[in-house]
Every structure is written in structure tokens, then in C-alpha cells.
Coordinates of N, CA, C and O in Angstrom, one line a residue:
X204 N 102.8 63.2 94.5 CA 102.3 62.1 95.3 C 102.9 62.1 96.6 O 104.1 62.3 96.8
X205 N 102.1 61.9 97.7 CA 102.5 61.9 99.0 C 103.3 60.6 99.3 O 103.0 59.5 98.8
X206 N 104.4 60.7 100.1 CA 105.1 59.5 100.5 C 104.4 58.8 101.6 O 103.8 59.4 102.4
X207 N 104.4 57.5 101.6 CA 103.8 56.7 102.7 C 104.9 56.5 103.7 O 106.0 56.2 103.3
X208 N 104.6 56.6 105.0 CA 105.5 56.4 106.0 C 105.3 55.1 106.7 O 104.2 54.7 107.1
X209 N 106.4 54.3 106.8 CA 106.4 52.9 107.4 C 106.4 53.1 108.9 O 107.3 53.7 109.4
X210 N 105.5 52.6 109.6 CA 105.5 52.6 111.1 C 106.6 51.6 111.6 O 106.5 50.3 111.2
X211 N 107.5 52.0 112.4 CA 108.6 51.3 112.8 C 109.0 51.6 114.3 O 109.0 52.8 114.6
X212 N 109.2 50.6 115.0 CA 109.7 50.8 116.4 C 111.2 50.7 116.4 O 111.7 49.8 116.0
X213 N 111.9 51.7 116.9 CA 113.3 51.8 116.9 C 113.8 52.1 118.3 O 113.3 52.9 119.0
X214 N 115.0 51.5 118.6 CA 115.7 51.7 119.9 C 116.3 53.1 119.7 O 117.3 53.2 118.9
X215 N 115.9 54.0 120.5 CA 116.6 55.4 120.5 C 117.3 55.6 121.8 O 117.8 56.7 122.1
X216 N 117.5 54.7 122.7 CA 118.0 54.8 124.0 C 119.4 55.3 124.0 O 119.9 56.0 124.9
X217 N 120.1 55.0 122.9 CA 121.5 55.5 122.9 C 121.7 56.5 121.7 O 122.9 56.8 121.3
X218 N 120.6 57.1 121.2 CA 120.8 58.1 120.2 C 120.8 59.6 120.8 O 120.2 59.9 121.9
X219 N 121.6 60.4 120.2 CA 121.7 61.8 120.6 C 120.6 62.6 119.9 O 120.5 62.6 118.7
X220 N 119.7 63.2 120.7 CA 118.5 63.9 120.2 C 118.7 65.3 120.6 O 118.9 65.6 121.8
X221 N 118.5 66.2 119.6 CA 118.5 67.7 119.8 C 117.1 68.2 119.5 O 116.6 67.8 118.3
X222 N 116.5 69.0 120.4 CA 115.3 69.6 120.2 C 115.6 71.2 120.1 O 116.0 71.7 121.1
X223 N 115.3 71.7 118.9 CA 115.6 73.1 118.8 C 114.2 73.9 119.0 O 113.3 73.6 118.2
X224 N 114.0 74.5 120.1 CA 112.8 75.2 120.4 C 112.5 74.8 121.9 O 112.8 73.8 122.4
X225 N 111.8 75.8 122.6 CA 111.6 75.7 124.0 C 110.2 75.9 124.4 O 109.9 76.2 125.6
X226 N 109.2 75.7 123.5 CA 107.8 76.0 123.8 C 107.0 74.8 124.0 O 107.5 73.7 124.3
X227 N 105.7 74.9 123.9 CA 104.8 73.8 124.1 C 105.0 72.6 123.2 O 104.9 71.5 123.6
X228 N 105.2 72.9 121.9 CA 105.5 71.7 121.0 C 106.7 71.0 121.4 O 106.7 69.7 121.5
X229 N 107.8 71.7 121.6 CA 109.0 71.1 122.2 C 108.7 70.2 123.4 O 109.2 69.1 123.5
X230 N 108.0 70.8 124.4 CA 107.6 70.1 125.6 C 106.9 68.8 125.4 O 107.3 67.8 125.9
X231 N 105.9 68.8 124.5 CA 105.2 67.6 124.2 C 106.0 66.5 123.6 O 106.0 65.4 124.0
X232 N 106.9 66.9 122.6 CA 107.8 66.0 122.1 C 108.9 65.4 123.0 O 109.2 64.3 123.0
X233 N 109.4 66.2 123.9 CA 110.4 65.8 124.9 C 109.7 64.9 125.8 O 110.3 63.8 126.2
X234 N 108.5 65.1 126.3 CA 107.8 64.2 127.2 C 107.7 62.9 126.6 O 107.8 61.9 127.2
X235 N 107.3 62.8 125.3 CA 107.2 61.6 124.6 C 108.6 60.8 124.5 O 108.7 59.6 124.8
X236 N 109.6 61.5 124.1 CA 110.9 61.0 124.0 C 111.5 60.4 125.3 O 112.2 59.4 125.2
X237 N 111.2 61.1 126.4 CA 111.6 60.6 127.7 C 111.1 59.2 128.0 O 111.7 58.6 128.9
X238 N 110.1 58.7 127.3 CA 109.7 57.4 127.6 C 110.7 56.3 127.0 O 110.6 55.2 127.4
X239 N 111.6 56.9 126.2 CA 112.5 55.9 125.4 C 113.9 56.3 125.5 O 114.7 55.5 125.0
X240 N 114.3 57.4 125.9 CA 115.7 57.9 125.9 C 116.0 58.9 127.0 O 115.0 59.5 127.6
X241 N 117.3 59.0 127.4 CA 117.6 60.0 128.4 C 118.6 61.0 127.8 O 119.0 61.9 128.5
X242 N 119.0 60.9 126.5 CA 120.0 61.8 126.0 C 119.2 62.8 125.1 O 119.2 62.8 123.9
X243 N 118.7 63.9 125.7 CA 118.0 64.9 125.0 C 118.5 66.3 125.4 O 118.6 66.7 126.6
X244 N 118.9 67.0 124.3 CA 119.3 68.4 124.5 C 118.4 69.4 124.0 O 118.0 69.2 122.7
X245 N 117.9 70.3 124.7 CA 116.9 71.3 124.2 C 117.7 72.6 124.1 O 118.4 73.0 125.0
X246 N 117.5 73.2 122.9 CA 118.3 74.5 122.7 C 117.2 75.5 122.2 O 116.6 75.3 121.3
X247 N 117.2 76.7 123.0 CA 116.4 77.8 122.6 C 116.6 79.0 123.4 O 117.0 78.9 124.6
X248 N 116.4 80.2 122.9 CA 116.6 81.4 123.7 C 115.7 81.5 124.9 O 116.1 82.0 126.0
X249 N 114.5 81.1 124.7 CA 113.5 81.0 125.8 C 113.0 79.5 125.9 O 112.5 78.9 125.0
X250 N 113.1 79.0 127.2 CA 112.7 77.7 127.5 C 111.6 77.7 128.5 O 111.8 78.3 129.5
X251 N 110.5 77.1 128.3 CA 109.4 77.1 129.1 C 109.7 76.5 130.5 O 110.6 75.6 130.6
X252 N 108.9 76.8 131.5 CA 109.2 76.4 132.9 C 109.2 74.8 133.0 O 110.0 74.3 133.8
X253 N 108.3 74.2 132.3 CA 108.3 72.7 132.5 C 109.5 72.1 132.0 O 110.1 71.1 132.5
X254 N 110.1 72.6 130.8 CA 111.3 72.0 130.3 C 112.5 72.3 131.3 O 113.3 71.5 131.5
X255 N 112.4 73.6 131.8 CA 113.5 73.9 132.9 C 113.4 73.0 134.1 O 114.4 72.6 134.6
X256 N 112.2 72.6 134.5 CA 112.0 71.7 135.6 C 112.6 70.3 135.3 O 113.3 69.7 136.1
X257 N 112.4 69.8 134.0 CA 113.0 68.6 133.6 C 114.5 68.6 133.7 O 115.1 67.7 134.0
X258 N 115.1 69.8 133.4 CA 116.5 70.0 133.4 C 117.0 69.9 134.9 O 117.9 69.3 135.2
X259 N 116.3 70.6 135.7 CA 116.6 70.7 137.1 C 116.6 69.3 137.7 O 117.4 68.9 138.6
X260 N 115.7 68.4 137.2 CA 115.5 67.1 137.7 C 116.6 66.1 137.0 O 116.6 64.9 137.4
X261 N 117.4 66.6 136.1 CA 118.4 65.9 135.5 C 117.9 65.0 134.3 O 118.5 64.1 133.9
X262 N 116.6 65.2 133.8 CA 116.1 64.4 132.8 C 116.5 64.8 131.5 O 116.5 64.0 130.5
X263 N 116.8 66.1 131.3 CA 117.3 66.6 130.0 C 118.4 67.7 130.2 O 118.6 68.0 131.4
X264 N 119.0 68.1 129.1 CA 120.0 69.2 129.2 C 119.4 70.3 128.4 O 118.7 70.1 127.3
X265 N 119.7 71.6 128.8 CA 119.2 72.7 128.1 C 120.4 73.8 127.9 O 121.2 73.9 128.7
X266 N 120.2 74.4 126.7 CA 121.1 75.5 126.4 C 120.2 76.7 126.0 O 119.5 76.6 125.0
X267 N 120.3 77.8 126.7 CA 119.4 78.9 126.5 C 120.2 79.9 125.5 O 120.8 80.8 125.9
X268 N 120.0 79.6 124.2 CA 120.5 80.4 123.2 C 120.0 79.9 121.8 O 119.3 78.8 121.8
X269 N 120.3 80.5 120.8 CA 119.8 80.0 119.4 C 120.6 78.8 119.1 O 121.7 78.6 119.5
X270 N 120.0 77.8 118.4 CA 120.6 76.7 118.0 C 121.6 76.9 116.9 O 121.4 77.7 116.0
X271 N 122.8 76.2 117.0 CA 123.9 76.4 116.0 C 124.1 75.1 115.3 O 123.8 74.0 115.8
X272 N 124.8 75.2 114.1 CA 125.1 74.0 113.4 C 125.9 73.0 114.2 O 125.7 71.8 114.2
X273 N 126.9 73.5 115.0 CA 127.8 72.6 115.8 C 126.9 71.9 116.9 O 127.3 70.8 117.3
X274 N 125.7 72.4 117.3 CA 124.9 71.8 118.2 C 124.3 70.4 117.6 O 124.0 69.5 118.4
X275 N 124.1 70.4 116.3 CA 123.3 69.3 115.7 C 124.3 68.4 114.9 O 123.8 67.4 114.4
X276 N 125.5 68.8 114.6 CA 126.3 68.1 113.7 C 126.6 66.6 114.1 O 126.7 65.8 113.1
X277 N 126.6 66.3 115.3 CA 126.7 64.9 115.7 C 125.4 64.2 116.1 O 125.4 63.1 116.8
X278 N 124.3 64.9 116.0 CA 123.0 64.3 116.4 C 122.6 63.2 115.5 O 122.9 63.1 114.4
X279 N 121.8 62.3 116.2 CA 121.2 61.2 115.5 C 119.8 61.6 115.0 O 119.3 61.3 113.9
X280 N 119.1 62.4 115.8 CA 117.7 62.9 115.5 C 117.6 64.3 116.0 O 118.1 64.7 117.0
X281 N 117.0 65.1 115.1 CA 116.8 66.6 115.4 C 115.3 66.9 115.2 O 114.7 66.5 114.2
X282 N 114.8 67.6 116.2 CA 113.5 68.1 116.1 C 113.5 69.7 115.9 O 114.0 70.3 116.9
X283 N 113.1 70.2 114.9 CA 113.1 71.7 114.6 C 111.7 72.1 115.1 O 110.7 72.0 114.3
X284 N 111.6 72.7 116.3 CA 110.3 73.1 116.9 C 110.4 74.5 117.4 O 109.8 74.8 118.4
X285 N 111.1 75.4 116.6 CA 111.1 76.8 117.0 C 109.8 77.5 116.5 O 109.1 76.9 115.8
X286 N 109.6 78.7 116.9 CA 108.5 79.5 116.4 C 108.9 80.4 115.2 O 108.2 81.3 114.9
X287 N 110.0 80.0 114.6 CA 110.5 80.8 113.5 C 110.7 79.8 112.2 O 111.6 79.0 112.3
X288 N 109.9 80.0 111.3 CA 110.0 79.1 110.1 C 111.3 79.2 109.4 O 111.9 78.1 109.0
X289 N 112.0 80.3 109.4 CA 113.2 80.4 108.8 C 114.4 79.6 109.5 O 115.1 78.9 108.9
X290 N 114.3 79.6 110.8 CA 115.2 78.8 111.6 C 114.9 77.3 111.4 O 115.8 76.6 111.2
X291 N 113.6 76.9 111.5 CA 113.2 75.5 111.2 C 113.7 75.0 109.9 O 114.3 74.0 109.7
X292 N 113.6 75.9 108.8 CA 114.0 75.6 107.5 C 115.5 75.4 107.4 O 116.0 74.4 106.8
X293 N 116.3 76.2 108.1 CA 117.6 76.1 108.0 C 118.1 74.8 108.7 O 119.1 74.2 108.2
X294 N 117.4 74.5 109.8 CA 117.9 73.3 110.5 C 117.5 72.1 109.7 O 118.3 71.1 109.5
X295 N 116.4 72.1 109.0 CA 116.0 71.0 108.1 C 117.0 70.9 107.0 O 117.5 69.7 106.7
X296 N 117.4 72.0 106.3 CA 118.3 71.9 105.3 C 119.7 71.3 105.7 O 120.2 70.4 105.0
X297 N 120.1 71.7 106.8 CA 121.4 71.2 107.4 C 121.3 69.7 107.7 O 122.2 69.0 107.3
X298 N 120.2 69.3 108.3 CA 120.1 68.0 108.6 C 120.1 67.1 107.4 O 120.6 66.0 107.3
X299 N 119.3 67.5 106.4 CA 119.3 66.7 105.1 C 120.7 66.6 104.5 O 121.0 65.6 104.0
X300 N 121.4 67.7 104.5 CA 122.8 67.6 104.0 C 123.7 66.6 104.7 O 124.4 65.9 104.1
X301 N 123.5 66.6 106.0 CA 124.3 65.7 106.9 C 123.8 64.3 107.0 O 124.5 63.5 107.7
X302 N 122.6 64.1 106.5 CA 122.0 62.7 106.7 C 121.5 62.5 108.1 O 121.4 61.3 108.6
X303 N 121.0 63.5 108.8 CA 120.5 63.4 110.2 C 119.0 63.3 110.0 O 118.4 64.2 109.4
X304 N 118.3 62.4 110.7 CA 116.9 62.4 110.7 C 116.3 63.6 111.4 O 116.7 64.0 112.4
X305 N 115.4 64.2 110.7 CA 114.8 65.5 111.2 C 113.3 65.5 111.1 O 112.7 64.9 110.2
X306 N 112.7 66.1 112.0 CA 111.3 66.4 112.1 C 111.1 67.9 112.3 O 111.6 68.5 113.2
X307 N 110.3 68.5 111.3 CA 110.1 70.0 111.4 C 108.7 70.2 111.8 O 107.7 69.8 111.1
X308 N 108.5 70.7 113.0 CA 107.1 70.8 113.6 C 106.1 71.5 112.8 O 104.9 71.3 112.8
X309 N 106.6 72.6 112.1 CA 105.7 73.5 111.4 C 105.5 73.2 109.9 O 104.8 73.8 109.2
X310 N 106.1 72.0 109.4 CA 106.0 71.7 108.0 C 106.0 70.2 107.8 O 107.2 69.7 107.8
X311 N 104.9 69.5 107.6 CA 104.9 68.0 107.5 C 105.7 67.6 106.3 O 106.1 66.5 106.3
X312 N 105.9 68.4 105.2 CA 106.7 68.0 104.2 C 108.3 68.0 104.4 O 109.0 67.5 103.6
X313 N 108.6 68.6 105.5 CA 110.0 68.6 105.9 C 110.3 67.7 107.1 O 110.8 68.2 108.1
X314 N 109.8 66.5 107.0 CA 110.0 65.6 108.1 C 110.4 64.2 107.5 O 109.9 63.8 106.6
X315 N 111.4 63.6 108.1 CA 111.9 62.3 107.8 C 111.0 61.3 108.6 O 111.0 60.1 108.2
X316 N 110.3 61.7 109.6 CA 109.5 60.9 110.4 C 108.4 61.8 111.1 O 108.6 63.0 111.2
X317 N 107.3 61.2 111.4 CA 106.3 61.9 112.1 C 106.2 61.4 113.6 O 106.5 60.2 113.9
X318 N 105.8 62.3 114.5 CA 105.8 61.9 115.9 C 104.3 61.2 116.2 O 103.3 61.8 115.9
X319 N 104.4 60.1 116.7 CA 103.0 59.4 117.0 C 102.6 59.9 118.3 O 103.3 60.4 119.2
X320 N 101.3 59.6 118.5 CA 100.7 59.7 119.8 C 101.0 58.3 120.5 O 100.7 57.3 119.8
X321 N 101.6 58.3 121.6 CA 102.1 57.1 122.2 C 101.2 56.6 123.4 O 100.9 57.5 124.2
X322 N 100.9 55.3 123.4 CA 100.1 54.7 124.5 C 101.0 53.6 125.0 O 101.4 52.8 124.2
X323 N 101.2 53.5 126.3 CA 101.9 52.4 127.0 C 101.1 51.7 128.0 O 100.6 52.5 128.9
X324 N 101.1 50.4 128.0 CA 100.4 49.8 129.1 C 100.9 48.3 129.2 O 100.9 47.7 128.1
X325 N 101.3 47.9 130.3 CA 101.7 46.4 130.6 C 102.6 46.0 129.6 O 102.6 44.9 129.1
X326 N 103.6 46.8 129.3 CA 104.7 46.4 128.4 C 104.4 46.5 126.9 O 105.1 46.2 126.1
X327 N 103.2 47.0 126.6 CA 102.8 47.1 125.2 C 102.9 48.7 124.9 O 102.4 49.5 125.6
X328 N 103.5 48.9 123.7 CA 103.6 50.3 123.3 C 102.8 50.4 121.9 O 103.0 49.6 121.0
X329 N 101.9 51.3 121.8 CA 101.1 51.5 120.6 C 101.3 53.0 120.2 O 101.3 54.0 120.9
X330 N 101.6 53.2 118.9 CA 101.8 54.5 118.3 C 100.6 54.8 117.3 O 100.3 53.9 116.5
X331 N 100.1 55.9 117.4 CA 99.0 56.3 116.4 C 99.4 57.5 115.7 O 99.9 58.5 116.4
X332 N 99.2 57.6 114.4 CA 99.7 58.7 113.7 C 98.9 58.9 112.4 O 98.5 57.9 111.8
X333 N 98.6 60.1 111.9 CA 97.9 60.4 110.7 C 98.8 61.1 109.7 O 98.3 61.6 108.6
X334 N 100.1 61.2 109.9 CA 101.0 61.9 109.0 C 100.7 63.4 109.0 O 100.9 64.0 107.9
X335 N 100.1 63.9 110.0 CA 99.8 65.3 110.1 C 98.5 65.7 109.5 O 98.2 66.9 109.5
X336 N 97.8 64.8 108.9 CA 96.6 65.2 108.2 C 95.3 65.4 109.1 O 94.4 66.1 108.8
X337 N 95.3 64.7 110.2 CA 94.1 64.8 111.2 C 94.5 64.5 112.6 O 94.2 63.5 113.1
X338 N 95.0 65.5 113.2 CA 95.4 65.4 114.7 C 94.1 65.1 115.5 O 94.2 64.3 116.5
X339 N 93.0 65.6 115.1 CA 91.8 65.4 116.0 C 91.4 63.9 115.8 O 91.0 63.3 116.8
X340 N 91.5 63.3 114.7 CA 91.2 61.8 114.6 C 92.2 61.0 115.4 O 91.9 60.0 116.0
X341 N 93.5 61.4 115.4 CA 94.5 60.6 116.2 C 94.1 60.7 117.6 O 94.2 59.7 118.4
X342 N 93.7 61.9 118.1 CA 93.3 62.1 119.5 C 92.1 61.2 119.7 O 92.1 60.5 120.8
X343 N 91.1 61.1 118.9 CA 90.0 60.2 119.1 C 90.3 58.7 119.1 O 89.9 58.0 120.1
X344 N 91.1 58.3 118.2 CA 91.6 56.9 118.2 C 92.4 56.6 119.4 O 92.2 55.6 120.0
X345 N 93.3 57.5 119.9 CA 94.1 57.2 121.1 C 93.2 57.1 122.2 O 93.4 56.1 123.0
X346 N 92.1 57.9 122.5 CA 91.3 57.9 123.5 C 90.4 56.5 123.5 O 90.3 55.9 124.6
X347 N 90.1 56.1 122.2 CA 89.4 54.9 122.2 C 90.2 53.7 122.6 O 89.8 52.7 123.3
X348 N 91.5 53.7 122.1 CA 92.5 52.6 122.5 C 92.7 52.6 124.0 O 92.7 51.5 124.6
X349 N 92.9 53.8 124.6 CA 93.1 53.9 126.1 C 91.9 53.3 126.8 O 92.0 52.6 127.8
X350 N 90.7 53.7 126.4 CA 89.5 53.1 127.0 C 89.5 51.6 126.9 O 89.1 50.9 127.8
X351 N 89.8 51.0 125.7 CA 89.8 49.6 125.5 C 90.8 49.0 126.4 O 90.5 47.9 127.1
X352 N 91.9 49.6 126.6 CA 93.0 49.0 127.5 C 92.6 49.1 128.9 O 93.0 48.2 129.7
X353 N 91.9 50.1 129.3 CA 91.4 50.2 130.8 C 90.5 49.0 131.1 O 90.5 48.6 132.2
X354 N 89.7 48.6 130.1 CA 88.7 47.6 130.3 C 89.3 46.2 130.2 O 88.8 45.2 130.6
X355 N 90.6 46.1 129.7 CA 91.2 44.8 129.5 C 92.2 44.5 130.7 O 93.0 45.4 131.1
X356 N 92.2 43.3 131.1 CA 93.1 42.9 132.2 C 94.3 42.2 131.5 O 94.0 41.4 130.6
X357 N 95.5 42.4 132.0 CA 96.6 41.8 131.4 C 97.3 40.9 132.4 O 97.3 41.0 133.5

């Protein structure tokens, strides 16, 4: 039986967040997280240019190397978004042992939480998620909500 995930809005402004991976998935997650926090560490041997630009702007910190246990031992939230399932699985296992919330980008069964599609307007935050079952539907719903909000005056 699949677990049902409770939608919850949480203050992460003072949480230490580590993103293992430096590609497109990591970039999308970091951009979303930056709406809510400033303490993001990205660790990967190769980090894409947009993430490097965010580091140059002082929005995130980066380490260009493989992620190590000591990098995540004090984290509150960890995102395993590398292009290597073995590495993601090891990160997941360690986080579970340590009681650290973890999201594994390549395996929805290895997630303590799912990443929502986030919409913000006029102080209202809306999150849309399908638990990984239908990204296309999430995109459609997000676009419909954005269209409704454009037509609404606040």
C-alpha cells in the first residue's frame, strides 16, 4: 500500500539544506528552495553554470567534489539528486539512519517528502504535487492556477 503524504507548509528559513548533485534536477530544486531559505549547500563533482552563477551571487554555497557523510551529518534536509543511483541510495540510507529528512530524485519510494510545484502571488503560496505519479498533470494544474491568479485582482 502506498503511503499518503500530508501537505504541510514548514518554515525552512533556518534549516541546513544539502543538495547532492549539480545538474538540472538539482538546479530546479535549488531555485524552488531559494524562495524559502538562504542556507543551501550544493555538492557535486560537476556543477552546472546556473548553479555556479547562484554561488557567485552569494545565494548558495558549492563544493565541487563527491558528497561525503560529514557533509550531511548535521543537515536538516538532504536532496539526493546525483546522476548515480548507487550514490543516491547511499545518501538515502545514511539519512534514514540519522533521522534526516531526505528526497531522492530518482526513486519516489525513497523520499520522506515530495517536491511541489510552487506558485506564489500576493503573499499566497500554493503547492501542487502528485507524489511523482503524474508530472504532466501537475504542470497542467499549475498552469491553470497561474492563469486564474492572473485574472484575479488582490
